[in-house]
Tab-separated table of C-alpha atoms and ligand atoms in Angstrom:
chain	number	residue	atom	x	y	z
F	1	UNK	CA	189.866	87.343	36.503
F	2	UNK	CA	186.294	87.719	34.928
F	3	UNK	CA	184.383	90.344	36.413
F	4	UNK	CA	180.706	89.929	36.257
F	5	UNK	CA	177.651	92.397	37.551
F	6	UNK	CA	175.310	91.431	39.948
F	7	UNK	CA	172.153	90.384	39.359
F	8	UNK	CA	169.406	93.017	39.858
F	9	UNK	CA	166.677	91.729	41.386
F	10	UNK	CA	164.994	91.467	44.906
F	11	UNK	CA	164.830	88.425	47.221
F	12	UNK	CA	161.818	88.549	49.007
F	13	UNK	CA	162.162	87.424	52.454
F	14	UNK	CA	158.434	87.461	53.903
F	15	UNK	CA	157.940	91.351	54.544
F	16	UNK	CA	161.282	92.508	53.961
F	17	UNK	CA	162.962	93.028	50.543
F	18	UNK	CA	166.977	92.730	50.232
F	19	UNK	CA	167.830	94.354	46.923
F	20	UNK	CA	170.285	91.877	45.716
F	21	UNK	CA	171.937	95.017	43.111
F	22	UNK	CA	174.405	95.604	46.368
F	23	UNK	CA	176.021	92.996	48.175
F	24	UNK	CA	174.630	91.977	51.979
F	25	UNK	CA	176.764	90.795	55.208
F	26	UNK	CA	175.106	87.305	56.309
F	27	UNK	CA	176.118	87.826	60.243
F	28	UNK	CA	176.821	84.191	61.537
F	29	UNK	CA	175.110	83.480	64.771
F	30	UNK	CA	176.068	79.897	65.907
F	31	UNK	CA	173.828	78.710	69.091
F	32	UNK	CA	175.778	75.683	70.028
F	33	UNK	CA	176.952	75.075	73.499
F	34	UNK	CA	180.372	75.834	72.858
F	35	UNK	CA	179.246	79.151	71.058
F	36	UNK	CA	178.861	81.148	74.344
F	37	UNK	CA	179.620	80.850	77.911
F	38	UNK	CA	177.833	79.053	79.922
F	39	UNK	CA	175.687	80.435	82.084
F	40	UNK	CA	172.336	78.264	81.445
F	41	UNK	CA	170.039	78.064	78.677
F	42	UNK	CA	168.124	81.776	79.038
F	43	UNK	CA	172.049	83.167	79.526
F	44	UNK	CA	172.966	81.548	75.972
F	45	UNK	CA	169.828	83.295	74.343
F	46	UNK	CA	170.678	86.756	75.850
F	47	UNK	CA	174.090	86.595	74.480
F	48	UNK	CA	173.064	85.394	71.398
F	49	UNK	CA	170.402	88.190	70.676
F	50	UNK	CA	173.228	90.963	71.878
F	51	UNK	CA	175.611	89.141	69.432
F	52	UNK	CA	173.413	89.157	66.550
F	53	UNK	CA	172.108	93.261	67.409
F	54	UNK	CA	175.955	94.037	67.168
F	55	UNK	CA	176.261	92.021	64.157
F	56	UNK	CA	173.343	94.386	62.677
F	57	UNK	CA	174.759	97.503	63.953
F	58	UNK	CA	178.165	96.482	62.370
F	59	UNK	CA	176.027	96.357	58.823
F	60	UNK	CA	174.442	92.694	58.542
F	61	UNK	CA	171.101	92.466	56.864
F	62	UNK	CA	170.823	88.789	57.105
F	63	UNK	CA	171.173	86.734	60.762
F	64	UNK	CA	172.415	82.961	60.113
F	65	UNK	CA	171.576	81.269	63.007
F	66	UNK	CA	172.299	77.974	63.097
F	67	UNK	CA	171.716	75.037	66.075
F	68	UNK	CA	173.877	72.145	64.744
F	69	UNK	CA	177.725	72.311	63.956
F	70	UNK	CA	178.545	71.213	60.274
F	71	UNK	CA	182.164	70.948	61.288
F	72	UNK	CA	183.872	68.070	60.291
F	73	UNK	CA	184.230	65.633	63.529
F	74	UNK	CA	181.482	67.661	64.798
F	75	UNK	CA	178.512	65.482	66.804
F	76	UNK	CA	175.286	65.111	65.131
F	77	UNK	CA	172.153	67.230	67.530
F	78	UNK	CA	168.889	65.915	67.583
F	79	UNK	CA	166.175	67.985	66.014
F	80	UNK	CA	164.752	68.403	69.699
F	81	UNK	CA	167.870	69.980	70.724
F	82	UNK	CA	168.130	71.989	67.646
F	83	UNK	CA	164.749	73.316	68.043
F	84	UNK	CA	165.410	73.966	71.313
F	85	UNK	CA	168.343	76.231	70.646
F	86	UNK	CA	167.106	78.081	68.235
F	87	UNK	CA	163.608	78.524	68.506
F	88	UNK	CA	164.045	81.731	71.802
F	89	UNK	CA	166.685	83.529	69.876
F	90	UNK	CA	164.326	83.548	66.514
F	91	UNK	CA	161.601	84.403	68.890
F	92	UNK	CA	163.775	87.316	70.071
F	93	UNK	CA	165.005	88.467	66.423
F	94	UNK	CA	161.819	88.263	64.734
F	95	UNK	CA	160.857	91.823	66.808
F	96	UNK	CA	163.955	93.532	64.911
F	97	UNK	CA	164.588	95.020	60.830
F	98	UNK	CA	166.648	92.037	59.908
F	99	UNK	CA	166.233	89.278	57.885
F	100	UNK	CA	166.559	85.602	60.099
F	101	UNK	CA	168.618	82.669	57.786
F	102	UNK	CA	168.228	78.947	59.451
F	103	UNK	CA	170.868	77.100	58.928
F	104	UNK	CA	169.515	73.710	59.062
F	105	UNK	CA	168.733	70.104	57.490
F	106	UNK	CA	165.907	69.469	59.278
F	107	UNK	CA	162.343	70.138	57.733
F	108	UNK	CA	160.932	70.080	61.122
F	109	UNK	CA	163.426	72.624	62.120
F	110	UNK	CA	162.858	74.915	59.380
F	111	UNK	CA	158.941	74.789	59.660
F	112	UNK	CA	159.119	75.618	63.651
F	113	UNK	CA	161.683	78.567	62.813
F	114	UNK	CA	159.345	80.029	59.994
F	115	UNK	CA	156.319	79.899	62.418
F	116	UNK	CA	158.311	82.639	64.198
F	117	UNK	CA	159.199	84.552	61.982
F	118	UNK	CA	162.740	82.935	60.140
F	119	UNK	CA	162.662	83.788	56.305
F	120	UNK	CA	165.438	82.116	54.884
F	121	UNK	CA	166.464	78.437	54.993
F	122	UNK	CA	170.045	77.979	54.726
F	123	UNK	CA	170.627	74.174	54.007
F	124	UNK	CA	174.304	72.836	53.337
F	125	UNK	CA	172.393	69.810	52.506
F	126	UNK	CA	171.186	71.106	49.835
F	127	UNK	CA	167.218	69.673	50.633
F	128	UNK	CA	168.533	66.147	50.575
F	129	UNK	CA	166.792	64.794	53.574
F	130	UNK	CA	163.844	63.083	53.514
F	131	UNK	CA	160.760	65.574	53.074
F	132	UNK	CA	163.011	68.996	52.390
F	133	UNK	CA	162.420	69.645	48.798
F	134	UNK	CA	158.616	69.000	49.796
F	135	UNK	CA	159.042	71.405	52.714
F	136	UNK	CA	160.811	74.037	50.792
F	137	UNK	CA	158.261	74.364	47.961
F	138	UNK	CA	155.198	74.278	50.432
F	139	UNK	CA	156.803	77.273	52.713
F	140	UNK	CA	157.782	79.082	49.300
F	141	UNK	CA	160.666	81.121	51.087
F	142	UNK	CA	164.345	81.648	49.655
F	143	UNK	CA	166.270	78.370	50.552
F	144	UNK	CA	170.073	78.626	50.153
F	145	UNK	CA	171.169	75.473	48.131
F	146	UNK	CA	175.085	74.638	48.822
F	147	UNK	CA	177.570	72.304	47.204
F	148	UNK	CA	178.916	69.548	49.040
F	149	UNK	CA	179.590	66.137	48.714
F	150	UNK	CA	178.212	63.491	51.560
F	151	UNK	CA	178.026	64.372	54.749
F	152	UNK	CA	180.154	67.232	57.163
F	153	UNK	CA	181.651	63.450	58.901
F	154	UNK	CA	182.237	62.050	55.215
F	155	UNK	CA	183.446	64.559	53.013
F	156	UNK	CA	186.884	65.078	53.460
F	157	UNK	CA	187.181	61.764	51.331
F	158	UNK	CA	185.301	62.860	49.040
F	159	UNK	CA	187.602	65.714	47.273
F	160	UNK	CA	188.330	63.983	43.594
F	161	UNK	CA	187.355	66.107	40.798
F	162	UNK	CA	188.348	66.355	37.198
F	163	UNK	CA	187.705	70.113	37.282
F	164	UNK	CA	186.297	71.435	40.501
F	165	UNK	CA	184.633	74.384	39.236
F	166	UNK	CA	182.859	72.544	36.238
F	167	UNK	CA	182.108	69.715	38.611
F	168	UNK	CA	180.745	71.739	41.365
F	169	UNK	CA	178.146	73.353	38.759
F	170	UNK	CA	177.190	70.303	37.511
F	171	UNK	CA	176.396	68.504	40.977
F	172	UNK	CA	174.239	72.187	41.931
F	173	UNK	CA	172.608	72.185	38.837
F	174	UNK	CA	171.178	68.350	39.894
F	175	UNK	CA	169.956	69.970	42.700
F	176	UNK	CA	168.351	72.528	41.359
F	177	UNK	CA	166.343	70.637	38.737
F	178	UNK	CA	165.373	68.540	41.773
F	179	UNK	CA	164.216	71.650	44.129
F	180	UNK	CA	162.449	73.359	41.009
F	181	UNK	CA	160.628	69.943	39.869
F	182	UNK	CA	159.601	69.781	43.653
F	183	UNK	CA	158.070	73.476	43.185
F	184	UNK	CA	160.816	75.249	44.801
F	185	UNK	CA	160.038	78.935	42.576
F	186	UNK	CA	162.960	79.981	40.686
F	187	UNK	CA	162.610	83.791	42.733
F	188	UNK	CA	163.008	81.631	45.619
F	189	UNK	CA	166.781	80.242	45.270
F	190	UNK	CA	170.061	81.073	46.299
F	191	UNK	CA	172.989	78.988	45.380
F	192	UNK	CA	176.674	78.771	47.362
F	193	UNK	CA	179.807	76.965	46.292
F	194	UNK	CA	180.018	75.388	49.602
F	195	UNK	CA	183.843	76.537	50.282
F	196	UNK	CA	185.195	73.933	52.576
F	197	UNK	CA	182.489	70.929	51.988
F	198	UNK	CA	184.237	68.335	50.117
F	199	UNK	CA	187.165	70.248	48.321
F	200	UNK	CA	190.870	70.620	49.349
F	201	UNK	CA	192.974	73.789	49.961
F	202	UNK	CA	193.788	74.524	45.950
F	203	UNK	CA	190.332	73.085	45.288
F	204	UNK	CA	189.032	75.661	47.624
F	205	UNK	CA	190.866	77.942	45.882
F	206	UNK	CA	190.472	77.365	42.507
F	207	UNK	CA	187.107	77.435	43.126
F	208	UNK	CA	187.555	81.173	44.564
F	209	UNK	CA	189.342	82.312	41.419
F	210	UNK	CA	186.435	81.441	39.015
F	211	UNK	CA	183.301	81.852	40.973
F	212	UNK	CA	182.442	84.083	38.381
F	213	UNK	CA	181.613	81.049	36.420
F	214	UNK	CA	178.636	80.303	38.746
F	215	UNK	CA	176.481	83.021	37.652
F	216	UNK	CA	176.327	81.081	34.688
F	217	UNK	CA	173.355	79.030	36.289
F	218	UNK	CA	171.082	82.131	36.588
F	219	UNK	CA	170.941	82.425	40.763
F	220	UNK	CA	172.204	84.894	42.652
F	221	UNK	CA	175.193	83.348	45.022
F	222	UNK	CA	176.387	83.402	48.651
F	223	UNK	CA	180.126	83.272	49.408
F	224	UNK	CA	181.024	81.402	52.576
F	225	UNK	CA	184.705	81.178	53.215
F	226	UNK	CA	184.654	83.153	56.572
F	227	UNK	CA	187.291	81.714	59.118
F	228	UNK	CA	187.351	78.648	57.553
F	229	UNK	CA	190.512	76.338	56.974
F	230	UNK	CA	191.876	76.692	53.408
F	231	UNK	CA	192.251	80.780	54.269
F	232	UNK	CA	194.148	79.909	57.553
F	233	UNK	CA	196.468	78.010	55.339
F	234	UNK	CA	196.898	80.995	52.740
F	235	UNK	CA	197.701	82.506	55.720
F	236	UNK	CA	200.783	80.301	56.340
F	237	UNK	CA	198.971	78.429	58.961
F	238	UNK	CA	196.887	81.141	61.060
F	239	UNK	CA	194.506	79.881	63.499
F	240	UNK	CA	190.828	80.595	63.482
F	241	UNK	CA	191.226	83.691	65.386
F	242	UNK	CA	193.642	85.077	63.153
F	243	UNK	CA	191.680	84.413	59.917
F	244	UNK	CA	189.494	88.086	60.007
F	245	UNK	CA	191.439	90.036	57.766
F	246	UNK	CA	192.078	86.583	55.195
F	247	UNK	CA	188.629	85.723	55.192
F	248	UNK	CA	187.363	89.488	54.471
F	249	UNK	CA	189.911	89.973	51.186
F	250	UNK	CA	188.149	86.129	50.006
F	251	UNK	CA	185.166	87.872	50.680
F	252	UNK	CA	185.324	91.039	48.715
F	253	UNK	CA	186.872	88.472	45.770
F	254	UNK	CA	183.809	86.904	45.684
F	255	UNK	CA	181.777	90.065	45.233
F	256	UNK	CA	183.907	91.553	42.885
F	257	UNK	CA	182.898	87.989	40.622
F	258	UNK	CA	179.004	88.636	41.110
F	259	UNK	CA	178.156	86.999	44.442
F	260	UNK	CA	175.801	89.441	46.650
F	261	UNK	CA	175.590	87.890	49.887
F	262	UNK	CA	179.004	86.534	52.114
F	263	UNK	CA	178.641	84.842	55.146
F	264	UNK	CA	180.873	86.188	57.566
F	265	UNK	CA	181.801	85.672	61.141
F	266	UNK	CA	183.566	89.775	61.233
F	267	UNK	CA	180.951	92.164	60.004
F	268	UNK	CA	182.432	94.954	60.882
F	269	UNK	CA	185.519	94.847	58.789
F	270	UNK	CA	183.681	92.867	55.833
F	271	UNK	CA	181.292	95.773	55.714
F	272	UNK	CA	183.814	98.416	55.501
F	273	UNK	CA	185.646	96.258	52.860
F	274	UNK	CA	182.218	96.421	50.800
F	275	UNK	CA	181.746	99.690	51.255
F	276	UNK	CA	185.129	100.920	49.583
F	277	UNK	CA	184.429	98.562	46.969
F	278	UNK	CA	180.957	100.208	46.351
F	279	UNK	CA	182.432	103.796	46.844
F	280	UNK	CA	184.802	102.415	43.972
F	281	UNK	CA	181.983	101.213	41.965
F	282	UNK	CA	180.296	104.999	42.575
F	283	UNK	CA	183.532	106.597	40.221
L	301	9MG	C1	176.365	76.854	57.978
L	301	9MG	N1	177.472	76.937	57.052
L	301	9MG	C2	178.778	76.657	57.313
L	301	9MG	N2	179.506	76.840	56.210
L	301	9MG	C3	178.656	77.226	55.238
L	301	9MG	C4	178.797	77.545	53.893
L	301	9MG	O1	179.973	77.467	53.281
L	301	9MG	N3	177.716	77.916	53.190
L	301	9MG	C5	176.495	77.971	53.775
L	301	9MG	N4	175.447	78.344	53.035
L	301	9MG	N5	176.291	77.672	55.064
L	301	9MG	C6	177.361	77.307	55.766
């Protein structure tokens, strides 16, 4: 494996800075009903805002919060309801050091979320629906542009490539010259392999052992394999639950091949996985 060094640069995320040199724990913060308990809309929030202050204390720099499930099978939410969701617990973050992620399609979602105070949009589709690249460029924060193939209820037909790697760069890099021919600033973008979206088990895989590649198109890249299917079954079949310690080694694979941010559901032990790494890198 190819071992390349992380690009040095800052992301700017309204008035906080994340130094993209060292690699940052994107805590996942899901605010759909079947996230939390339930115990009534204002019950939800408060266990979502204790969630995400753990996540922060366990070393995340970056809250994902996110209102819709991208799940395969998963029901679609109107942009009401995602609003809804999301909307108190950004309210409640934006008072804390941490940088808030959307993930989100919807423009209208995004532009609500930045009004208090979100900094990062986090699309999986990539600012494909109608009046997203326009959005991105006119709020000029860092969007997170992901690989994937249809939609979360389509894709898993949608897995035929000649060479997954090569294929997945050249589908990004169409939607990147889209985003930066919208205005989307370079400075601005993030790009992410979309582990999961559209690719099968070895696909997933393969894609893991050359990430590396990636850096070839010049962005600095998130890594978001956390919990998610194709590491249960490298596990020999483990369930969700059971995917922590699977998902962290993916994690610190990625980093060691130049991504600096990993989306991760288990802060805690991803952190302490990045720190040996960087105590390593120290020697
Ligand atoms: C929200 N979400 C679920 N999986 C994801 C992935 O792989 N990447 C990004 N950026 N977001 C994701």
């Amino acid at each position: 494996m190819q071992l390349m060094p992380l690009p040095k640069r800052n992301l700017q995320c309204g008035h906080l800075q994340l130094n993209l040199a060292e690699p940052h724990v994107m805590g996942i913060l899901n605010v759909t009903p079947d996230s939390f308990s339930d115990g009534g809309q204002h019950h939800v929030k408060e266990q979502a805002v204790a969630h995400a202050l753990q996540m922060m204390a366990d070393g995340a720099t970056v809250i994902d919060i996110g209102g819709e499930s991208t799940r395969p099978g998963a029901s679609p939410v109107t942009v009401d309801e995602e609003i809804r969701r999301v909307i108190p617990v950004v309210e409640a973050l934006s008072q804390h050091d941490v940088v808030i992620s959307i993930d989100t399609s919807a423009p209208q979602v995004i532009r609500e979320a930045v009004k208090v105070g979100a900094q990062i949009w986090n699309d999986v589709r990539a600012l494909s629906q109608p009046g997203a690249l326009q959005t991105a460029a006119e709020l000029d924060i860092p969007v997170i542009i992901m690989h994937m193939r249809g939609e979360p209820t389509t894709m898993n037909g949608l897995d035929q490539y000649d060479d997954v790697t090569h294929d997945v760069m050249r589908e990004l890099q169409l939607r990147l010259n889209d985003a930066l021919q919208a205005g989307v600033r370079a400075e601005n973008i993030m790009i992410d392999p979309g582990f999961g979206f559209a690719k099968n088990a070895q696909q997933n895989l393969k894609l893991l052992q050359e990430l590396y590649k990636l850096n070839q198109l010049g962005y600095p890249i998130l890594s978001a394999l956390s919990r998610k299917r194709f590491i249960g079954e490298a596990l020999g079949g483990a369930d969700a639950q059971q995917r922590a310690v699977g998902s962290v080694a993916g994690h610190l694979l990625s980093i060691q091949q130049g991504a600096c941010m990993v989306r991760a559901h288990d802060v805690k032990a991803t952190k302490d996985a990045i720190m040996v790494w960087q105590a390593m890198q120290m020697v």
